[in-house]
Amino acid sequence: MKPLHFFFMIIGILIIGAVVYLAAIGVQETKPLGSTEEEVPMVSAEALSEITTQTAGMGQMLSWAVIAFAIILQTISWVSATYKFAQIKRAEMSLEHRFQQLEAIEIYFDLPLYFGLLGTVMSFILITLHPDAGLMFAYVSTALGIVVSVILRLSYLTPYKQDLIAQRASD
């Protein structure tokens, strides 16, 4: 198995595992409250203030963690797209074969969009646990996916295709 395929397989397994884990944490058993006062939990104002402070800090940490995760995914997509592009650019092949190869690797230039969509879907799961972190992840992953995909296409793919078209016209 090629190293790149193995790497993406591992990433996929980790993502699926994380989604399953987050879904399992989000589902908690709740007891229906009875009609007696003994069964109604009471929280003091001090305890509630402490819990609010702790969860705010955790939400902020989680926000930074999910932003870092989105950046890592986009970096992976950038590296894989430029690696495949460089392979085609260095290879000795005909113009028509280059065009065919470029069409075959289009998926690598769409990968940032797919990772952005994956981040958005994962953020819906995260919103159930930490709403602020989930929203931040949705915004960042979607925006990064769009921006990285556009930059890859405009700086690598489109100029090279234009060069190939000009070479074809001159031949």
mmCIF file of C-alpha atoms in Angstrom:
data_model
loop_
_atom_site.group_PDB
_atom_site.id
_atom_site.type_symbol
_atom_site.label_atom_id
_atom_site.label_comp_id
_atom_site.label_asym_id
_atom_site.label_seq_id
_atom_site.Cartn_x
_atom_site.Cartn_y
_atom_site.Cartn_z
ATOM 1 C CA MET A 1 0.000 0.000 0.000
ATOM 2 C CA LYS A 2 1.364 3.421 -0.918
ATOM 3 C CA PRO A 3 2.382 5.629 2.029
ATOM 4 C CA LEU A 4 -0.081 8.392 1.093
ATOM 5 C CA HIS A 5 -2.996 5.947 0.970
ATOM 6 C CA PHE A 6 -1.946 4.447 4.297
ATOM 7 C CA PHE A 7 -1.694 7.923 5.830
ATOM 8 C CA PHE A 8 -5.209 8.887 4.694
ATOM 9 C CA MET A 9 -6.561 5.567 5.911
ATOM 10 C CA ILE A 10 -5.115 6.228 9.386
ATOM 11 C CA ILE A 11 -6.503 9.790 9.386
ATOM 12 C CA GLY A 12 -9.925 8.450 8.386
ATOM 13 C CA ILE A 13 -9.887 5.856 11.149
ATOM 14 C CA LEU A 14 -8.894 8.495 13.710
ATOM 15 C CA ILE A 15 -11.636 10.851 12.557
ATOM 16 C CA ILE A 16 -14.279 8.140 12.652
ATOM 17 C CA GLY A 17 -13.088 7.107 16.108
ATOM 18 C CA ALA A 18 -13.252 10.712 17.319
ATOM 19 C CA VAL A 19 -16.774 11.132 15.939
ATOM 20 C CA VAL A 20 -17.924 7.929 17.622
ATOM 21 C CA TYR A 21 -16.268 8.965 20.898
ATOM 22 C CA LEU A 22 -17.823 12.433 20.823
ATOM 23 C CA ALA A 23 -21.212 10.966 19.999
ATOM 24 C CA ALA A 24 -20.898 8.518 22.902
ATOM 25 C CA ILE A 25 -19.976 11.296 25.331
ATOM 26 C CA GLY A 26 -22.883 13.426 24.130
ATOM 27 C CA VAL A 27 -25.393 10.710 24.908
ATOM 28 C CA GLN A 28 -25.832 10.634 28.653
ATOM 29 C CA GLU A 29 -28.402 8.892 30.740
ATOM 30 C CA THR A 30 -30.772 11.212 32.505
ATOM 31 C CA LYS A 31 -33.170 10.314 35.238
ATOM 32 C CA PRO A 32 -36.622 11.812 35.137
ATOM 33 C CA LEU A 33 -37.122 14.178 38.035
ATOM 34 C CA GLY A 34 -39.665 13.066 40.556
ATOM 35 C CA SER A 35 -42.257 15.193 42.253
ATOM 36 C CA THR A 36 -40.550 15.254 45.642
ATOM 37 C CA GLU A 37 -38.037 17.887 46.663
ATOM 38 C CA GLU A 38 -35.466 15.275 47.664
ATOM 39 C CA GLU A 39 -34.934 14.271 44.042
ATOM 40 C CA VAL A 40 -34.423 17.817 42.723
ATOM 41 C CA PRO A 41 -30.706 18.643 42.707
ATOM 42 C CA MET A 42 -29.737 21.982 44.218
ATOM 43 C CA VAL A 43 -26.590 23.903 43.327
ATOM 44 C CA SER A 44 -25.283 26.762 45.380
ATOM 45 C CA ALA A 45 -24.424 30.069 43.723
ATOM 46 C CA GLU A 46 -20.716 29.613 44.503
ATOM 47 C CA ALA A 47 -20.630 26.129 42.961
ATOM 48 C CA LEU A 48 -22.485 27.364 39.887
ATOM 49 C CA SER A 49 -20.020 30.260 39.515
ATOM 50 C CA GLU A 50 -17.048 27.879 39.795
ATOM 51 C CA ILE A 51 -18.531 25.478 37.230
ATOM 52 C CA THR A 52 -19.193 28.349 34.825
ATOM 53 C CA THR A 53 -15.602 29.591 35.155
ATOM 54 C CA GLN A 54 -14.153 26.113 34.582
ATOM 55 C CA THR A 55 -16.304 25.349 31.550
ATOM 56 C CA ALA A 56 -15.527 28.740 30.007
ATOM 57 C CA GLY A 57 -11.806 27.959 30.224
ATOM 58 C CA MET A 58 -12.378 24.490 28.792
ATOM 59 C CA GLY A 59 -14.469 25.909 25.953
ATOM 60 C CA GLN A 60 -11.724 28.374 25.067
ATOM 61 C CA MET A 61 -9.086 25.624 25.112
ATOM 62 C CA LEU A 62 -11.306 23.400 22.997
ATOM 63 C CA SER A 63 -11.856 26.248 20.518
ATOM 64 C CA TRP A 64 -8.119 26.602 19.989
ATOM 65 C CA ALA A 65 -7.731 22.829 19.703
ATOM 66 C CA VAL A 66 -10.369 22.527 16.978
ATOM 67 C CA ILE A 67 -8.888 25.479 15.092
ATOM 68 C CA ALA A 68 -5.502 23.734 15.202
ATOM 69 C CA PHE A 69 -7.157 20.513 13.961
ATOM 70 C CA ALA A 70 -8.714 22.383 11.015
ATOM 71 C CA ILE A 71 -5.341 23.922 10.168
ATOM 72 C CA ILE A 72 -3.655 20.510 10.313
ATOM 73 C CA LEU A 73 -6.249 19.025 7.947
ATOM 74 C CA GLN A 74 -5.806 21.906 5.511
ATOM 75 C CA THR A 75 -2.028 21.550 5.684
ATOM 76 C CA ILE A 76 -2.360 17.859 4.848
ATOM 77 C CA SER A 77 -4.547 18.674 1.855
ATOM 78 C CA TRP A 78 -2.130 21.393 0.680
ATOM 79 C CA VAL A 79 0.894 19.096 0.916
ATOM 80 C CA SER A 80 -0.831 16.206 -0.830
ATOM 81 C CA ALA A 81 -2.091 18.413 -3.687
ATOM 82 C CA THR A 82 1.279 20.066 -4.266
ATOM 83 C CA TYR A 83 3.066 16.705 -4.061
ATOM 84 C CA LYS A 84 0.846 15.149 -6.728
ATOM 85 C CA PHE A 85 1.075 18.281 -8.858
ATOM 86 C CA ALA A 86 4.887 18.279 -8.662
ATOM 87 C CA GLN A 87 4.963 14.624 -9.708
ATOM 88 C CA ILE A 88 3.031 15.417 -12.868
ATOM 89 C CA LYS A 89 5.066 18.535 -13.594
ATOM 90 C CA ARG A 90 8.389 16.643 -13.297
ATOM 91 C CA ALA A 91 7.302 13.601 -15.293
ATOM 92 C CA GLU A 92 8.288 13.214 -18.921
ATOM 93 C CA MET A 93 5.021 12.718 -20.808
ATOM 94 C CA SER A 94 3.043 14.116 -23.718
ATOM 95 C CA LEU A 95 0.777 17.160 -23.409
ATOM 96 C CA GLU A 96 -2.362 15.054 -23.716
ATOM 97 C CA HIS A 97 -1.145 12.681 -21.047
ATOM 98 C CA ARG A 98 -0.408 15.670 -18.754
ATOM 99 C CA PHE A 99 -3.967 16.926 -19.241
ATOM 100 C CA GLN A 100 -5.318 13.493 -18.370
ATOM 101 C CA GLN A 101 -3.118 13.290 -15.278
ATOM 102 C CA LEU A 102 -4.237 16.742 -14.150
ATOM 103 C CA GLU A 103 -7.862 15.665 -14.478
ATOM 104 C CA ALA A 104 -7.072 12.552 -12.450
ATOM 105 C CA ILE A 105 -5.675 14.569 -9.534
ATOM 106 C CA GLU A 106 -8.500 17.136 -9.408
ATOM 107 C CA ILE A 107 -9.676 15.434 -6.210
ATOM 108 C CA TYR A 108 -6.528 16.620 -4.421
ATOM 109 C CA PHE A 109 -7.422 20.218 -5.217
ATOM 110 C CA ASP A 110 -10.948 19.619 -3.893
ATOM 111 C CA LEU A 111 -9.651 17.944 -0.729
ATOM 112 C CA PRO A 112 -9.622 21.216 1.272
ATOM 113 C CA LEU A 113 -13.325 21.645 0.539
ATOM 114 C CA TYR A 114 -14.063 18.114 1.689
ATOM 115 C CA PHE A 115 -12.012 18.579 4.860
ATOM 116 C CA GLY A 116 -13.877 21.841 5.483
ATOM 117 C CA LEU A 117 -17.181 20.012 5.082
ATOM 118 C CA LEU A 118 -15.973 17.254 7.414
ATOM 119 C CA GLY A 119 -15.080 19.908 9.984
ATOM 120 C CA THR A 120 -18.533 21.445 9.679
ATOM 121 C CA VAL A 121 -20.215 18.091 10.235
ATOM 122 C CA MET A 122 -17.955 17.347 13.200
ATOM 123 C CA SER A 123 -18.776 20.769 14.626
ATOM 124 C CA PHE A 124 -22.462 19.844 14.760
ATOM 125 C CA ILE A 125 -21.503 17.007 17.058
ATOM 126 C CA LEU A 126 -19.233 19.282 19.078
ATOM 127 C CA ILE A 127 -21.980 21.901 19.451
ATOM 128 C CA THR A 128 -23.916 19.493 21.666
ATOM 129 C CA LEU A 129 -21.009 19.458 24.132
ATOM 130 C CA HIS A 130 -19.514 22.956 23.847
ATOM 131 C CA PRO A 131 -21.564 25.351 21.709
ATOM 132 C CA ASP A 132 -18.914 28.067 21.420
ATOM 133 C CA ALA A 133 -16.151 25.690 20.357
ATOM 134 C CA GLY A 134 -18.453 23.951 17.883
ATOM 135 C CA LEU A 135 -19.428 27.194 16.188
ATOM 136 C CA MET A 136 -15.818 28.335 16.007
ATOM 137 C CA PHE A 137 -14.830 25.029 14.408
ATOM 138 C CA ALA A 138 -17.630 25.264 11.837
ATOM 139 C CA TYR A 139 -16.630 28.763 10.790
ATOM 140 C CA VAL A 140 -12.893 28.112 10.681
ATOM 141 C CA SER A 141 -13.012 24.758 8.905
ATOM 142 C CA THR A 142 -15.444 25.962 6.247
ATOM 143 C CA ALA A 143 -13.588 29.210 5.590
ATOM 144 C CA LEU A 144 -10.180 27.523 5.513
ATOM 145 C CA GLY A 145 -11.450 24.850 3.140
ATOM 146 C CA ILE A 146 -12.726 27.421 0.667
ATOM 147 C CA VAL A 147 -9.663 29.648 0.883
ATOM 148 C CA VAL A 148 -7.110 26.835 0.602
ATOM 149 C CA SER A 149 -8.916 25.247 -2.339
ATOM 150 C CA VAL A 150 -9.100 28.554 -4.219
ATOM 151 C CA ILE A 151 -5.434 29.345 -3.539
ATOM 152 C CA LEU A 152 -4.329 25.888 -4.709
ATOM 153 C CA ARG A 153 -6.338 26.140 -7.895
ATOM 154 C CA LEU A 154 -5.350 29.731 -8.700
ATOM 155 C CA SER A 155 -1.665 29.420 -7.887
ATOM 156 C CA TYR A 156 -0.883 25.915 -9.157
ATOM 157 C CA LEU A 157 -3.505 24.250 -11.324
ATOM 158 C CA THR A 158 -4.887 27.071 -13.466
ATOM 159 C CA PRO A 159 -1.552 28.666 -14.487
ATOM 160 C CA TYR A 160 -0.100 25.266 -15.366
ATOM 161 C CA LYS A 161 -3.136 24.337 -17.450
ATOM 162 C CA GLN A 162 -2.858 27.687 -19.237
ATOM 163 C CA ASP A 163 0.807 26.971 -19.999
ATOM 164 C CA LEU A 164 -0.097 23.552 -21.365
ATOM 165 C CA ILE A 165 -2.833 25.060 -23.537
ATOM 166 C CA ALA A 166 -0.340 27.619 -24.884
ATOM 167 C CA GLN A 167 2.161 24.815 -25.615
ATOM 168 C CA ARG A 168 -0.530 22.848 -27.408
ATOM 169 C CA ALA A 169 -1.443 25.886 -29.520
ATOM 170 C CA SER A 170 2.199 26.519 -30.460
ATOM 171 C CA ASP A 171 2.753 22.881 -31.541
#
